[in-house]
Short mmCIF file of N, CA and C in Angstrom, two decimals:
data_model
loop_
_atom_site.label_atom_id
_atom_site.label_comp_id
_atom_site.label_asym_id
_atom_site.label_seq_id
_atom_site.Cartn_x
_atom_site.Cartn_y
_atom_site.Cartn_z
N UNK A 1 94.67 259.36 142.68
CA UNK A 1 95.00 260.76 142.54
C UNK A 1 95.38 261.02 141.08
N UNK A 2 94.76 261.77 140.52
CA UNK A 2 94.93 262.55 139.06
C UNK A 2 95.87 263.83 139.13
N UNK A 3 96.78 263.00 138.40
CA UNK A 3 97.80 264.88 138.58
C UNK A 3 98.21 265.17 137.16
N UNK A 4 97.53 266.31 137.21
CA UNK A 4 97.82 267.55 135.89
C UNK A 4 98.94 268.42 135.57
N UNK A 5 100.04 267.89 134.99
CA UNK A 5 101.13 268.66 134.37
C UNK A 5 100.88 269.35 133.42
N UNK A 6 101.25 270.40 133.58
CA UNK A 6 101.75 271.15 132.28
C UNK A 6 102.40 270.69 130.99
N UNK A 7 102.43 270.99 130.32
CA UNK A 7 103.11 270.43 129.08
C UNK A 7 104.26 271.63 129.23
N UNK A 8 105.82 271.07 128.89
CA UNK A 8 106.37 271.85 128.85
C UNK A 8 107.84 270.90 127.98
N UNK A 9 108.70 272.11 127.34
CA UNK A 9 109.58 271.81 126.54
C UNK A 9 110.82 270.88 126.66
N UNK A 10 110.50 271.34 128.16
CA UNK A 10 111.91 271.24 129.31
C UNK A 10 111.85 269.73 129.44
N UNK A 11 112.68 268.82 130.00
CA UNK A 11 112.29 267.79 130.78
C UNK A 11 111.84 267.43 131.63
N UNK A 12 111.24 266.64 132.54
CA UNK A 12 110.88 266.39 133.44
C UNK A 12 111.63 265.79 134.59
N UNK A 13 111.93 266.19 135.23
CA UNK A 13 112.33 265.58 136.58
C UNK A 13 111.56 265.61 137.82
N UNK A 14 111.78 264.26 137.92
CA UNK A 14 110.52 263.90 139.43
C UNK A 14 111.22 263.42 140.75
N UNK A 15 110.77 264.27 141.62
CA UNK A 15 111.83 264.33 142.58
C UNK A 15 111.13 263.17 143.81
N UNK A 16 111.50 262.33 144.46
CA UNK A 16 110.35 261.82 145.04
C UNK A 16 111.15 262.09 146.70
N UNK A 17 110.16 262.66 147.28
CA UNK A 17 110.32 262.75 148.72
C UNK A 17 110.89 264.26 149.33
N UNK A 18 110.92 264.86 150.13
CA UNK A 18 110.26 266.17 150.48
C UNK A 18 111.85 266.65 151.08
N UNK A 19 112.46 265.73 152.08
CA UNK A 19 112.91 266.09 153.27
C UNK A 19 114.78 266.95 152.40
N UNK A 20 115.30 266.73 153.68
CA UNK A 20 116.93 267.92 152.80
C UNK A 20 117.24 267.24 151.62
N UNK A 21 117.68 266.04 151.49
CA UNK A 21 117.88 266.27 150.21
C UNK A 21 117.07 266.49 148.71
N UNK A 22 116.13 266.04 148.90
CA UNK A 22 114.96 266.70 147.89
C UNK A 22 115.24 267.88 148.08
N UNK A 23 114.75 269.12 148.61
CA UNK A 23 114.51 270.03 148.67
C UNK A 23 116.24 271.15 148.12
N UNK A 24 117.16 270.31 148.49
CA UNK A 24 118.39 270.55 147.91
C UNK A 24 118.58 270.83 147.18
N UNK A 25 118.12 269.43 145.89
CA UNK A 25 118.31 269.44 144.72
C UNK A 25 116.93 269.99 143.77
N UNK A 26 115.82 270.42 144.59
CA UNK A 26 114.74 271.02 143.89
C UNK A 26 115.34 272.92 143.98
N UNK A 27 116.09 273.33 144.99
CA UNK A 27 117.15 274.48 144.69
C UNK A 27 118.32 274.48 143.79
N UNK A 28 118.77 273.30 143.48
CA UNK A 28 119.75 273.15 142.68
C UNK A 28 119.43 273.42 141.04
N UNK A 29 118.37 272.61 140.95
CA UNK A 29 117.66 272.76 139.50
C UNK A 29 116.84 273.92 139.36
N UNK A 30 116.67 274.89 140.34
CA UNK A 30 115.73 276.39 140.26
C UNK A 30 115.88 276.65 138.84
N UNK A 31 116.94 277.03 138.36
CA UNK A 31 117.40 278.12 137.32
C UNK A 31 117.69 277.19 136.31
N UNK A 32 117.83 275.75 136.03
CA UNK A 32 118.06 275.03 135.05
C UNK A 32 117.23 274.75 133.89
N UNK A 33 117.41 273.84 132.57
CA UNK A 33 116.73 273.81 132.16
C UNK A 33 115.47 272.36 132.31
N UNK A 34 115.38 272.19 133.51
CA UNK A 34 114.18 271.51 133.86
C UNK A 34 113.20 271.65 134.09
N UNK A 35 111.71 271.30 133.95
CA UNK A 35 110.44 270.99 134.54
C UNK A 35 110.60 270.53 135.94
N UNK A 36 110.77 270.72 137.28
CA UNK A 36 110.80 270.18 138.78
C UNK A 36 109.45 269.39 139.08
N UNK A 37 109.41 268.37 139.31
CA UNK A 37 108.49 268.06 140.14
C UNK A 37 108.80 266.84 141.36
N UNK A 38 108.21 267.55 142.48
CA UNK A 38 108.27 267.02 143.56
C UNK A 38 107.05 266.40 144.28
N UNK A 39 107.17 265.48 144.18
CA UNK A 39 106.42 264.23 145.03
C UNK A 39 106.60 263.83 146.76
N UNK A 40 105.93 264.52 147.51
CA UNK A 40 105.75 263.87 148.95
C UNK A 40 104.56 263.55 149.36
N UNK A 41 104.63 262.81 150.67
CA UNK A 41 103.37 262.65 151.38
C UNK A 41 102.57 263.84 152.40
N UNK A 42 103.20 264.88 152.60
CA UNK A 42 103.07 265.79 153.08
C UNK A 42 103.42 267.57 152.39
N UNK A 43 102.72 268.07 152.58
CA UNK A 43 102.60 269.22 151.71
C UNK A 43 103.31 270.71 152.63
N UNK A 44 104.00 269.75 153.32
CA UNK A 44 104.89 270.97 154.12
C UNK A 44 106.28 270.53 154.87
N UNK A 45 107.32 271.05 154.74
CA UNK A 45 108.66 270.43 155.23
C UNK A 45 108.21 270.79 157.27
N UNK A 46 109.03 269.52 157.52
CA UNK A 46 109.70 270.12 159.12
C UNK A 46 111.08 269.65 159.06
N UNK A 47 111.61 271.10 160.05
CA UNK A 47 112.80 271.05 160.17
C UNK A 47 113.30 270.15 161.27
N UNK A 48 113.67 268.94 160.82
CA UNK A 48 113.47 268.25 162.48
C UNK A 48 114.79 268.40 163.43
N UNK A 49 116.18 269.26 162.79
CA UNK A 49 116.84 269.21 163.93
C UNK A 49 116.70 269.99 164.91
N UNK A 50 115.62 270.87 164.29
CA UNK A 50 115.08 271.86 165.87
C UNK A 50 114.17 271.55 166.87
N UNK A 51 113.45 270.57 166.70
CA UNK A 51 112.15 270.05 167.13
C UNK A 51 112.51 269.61 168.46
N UNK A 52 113.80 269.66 168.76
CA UNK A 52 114.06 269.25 170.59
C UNK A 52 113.64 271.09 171.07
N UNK A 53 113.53 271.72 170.68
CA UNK A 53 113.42 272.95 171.19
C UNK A 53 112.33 273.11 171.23
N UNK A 54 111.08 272.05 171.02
CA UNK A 54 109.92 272.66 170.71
C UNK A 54 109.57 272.48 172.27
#
């Protein structure tokens, strides 16, 4: 897999893995001065403490 970043001023931070706490701290850094990047195997969260309701 070939992955194309942007060039950017900011730093880079690479977040690896999708689930709450990734996604935590990829809200945490919204407004900072970082570049975000997030790395999972799946290209969509589940919420799994609801999934007994399914």
């Amino acid at each position: 897999m070939d992955l194309q970043l942007p060039k950017s001023e900011y730093p880079r931070v690479v977040i690896v893995g999708g689930g709450f706490g990734g996604i935590e701290l990829a809200k945490r850094l919204k407004n900072k001065p970082f570049q975000v990047v997030m790395l999972d195997k799946h290209n969509y969260h589940t919420f799994q403490p609801l999934l007994y309701q399914v």
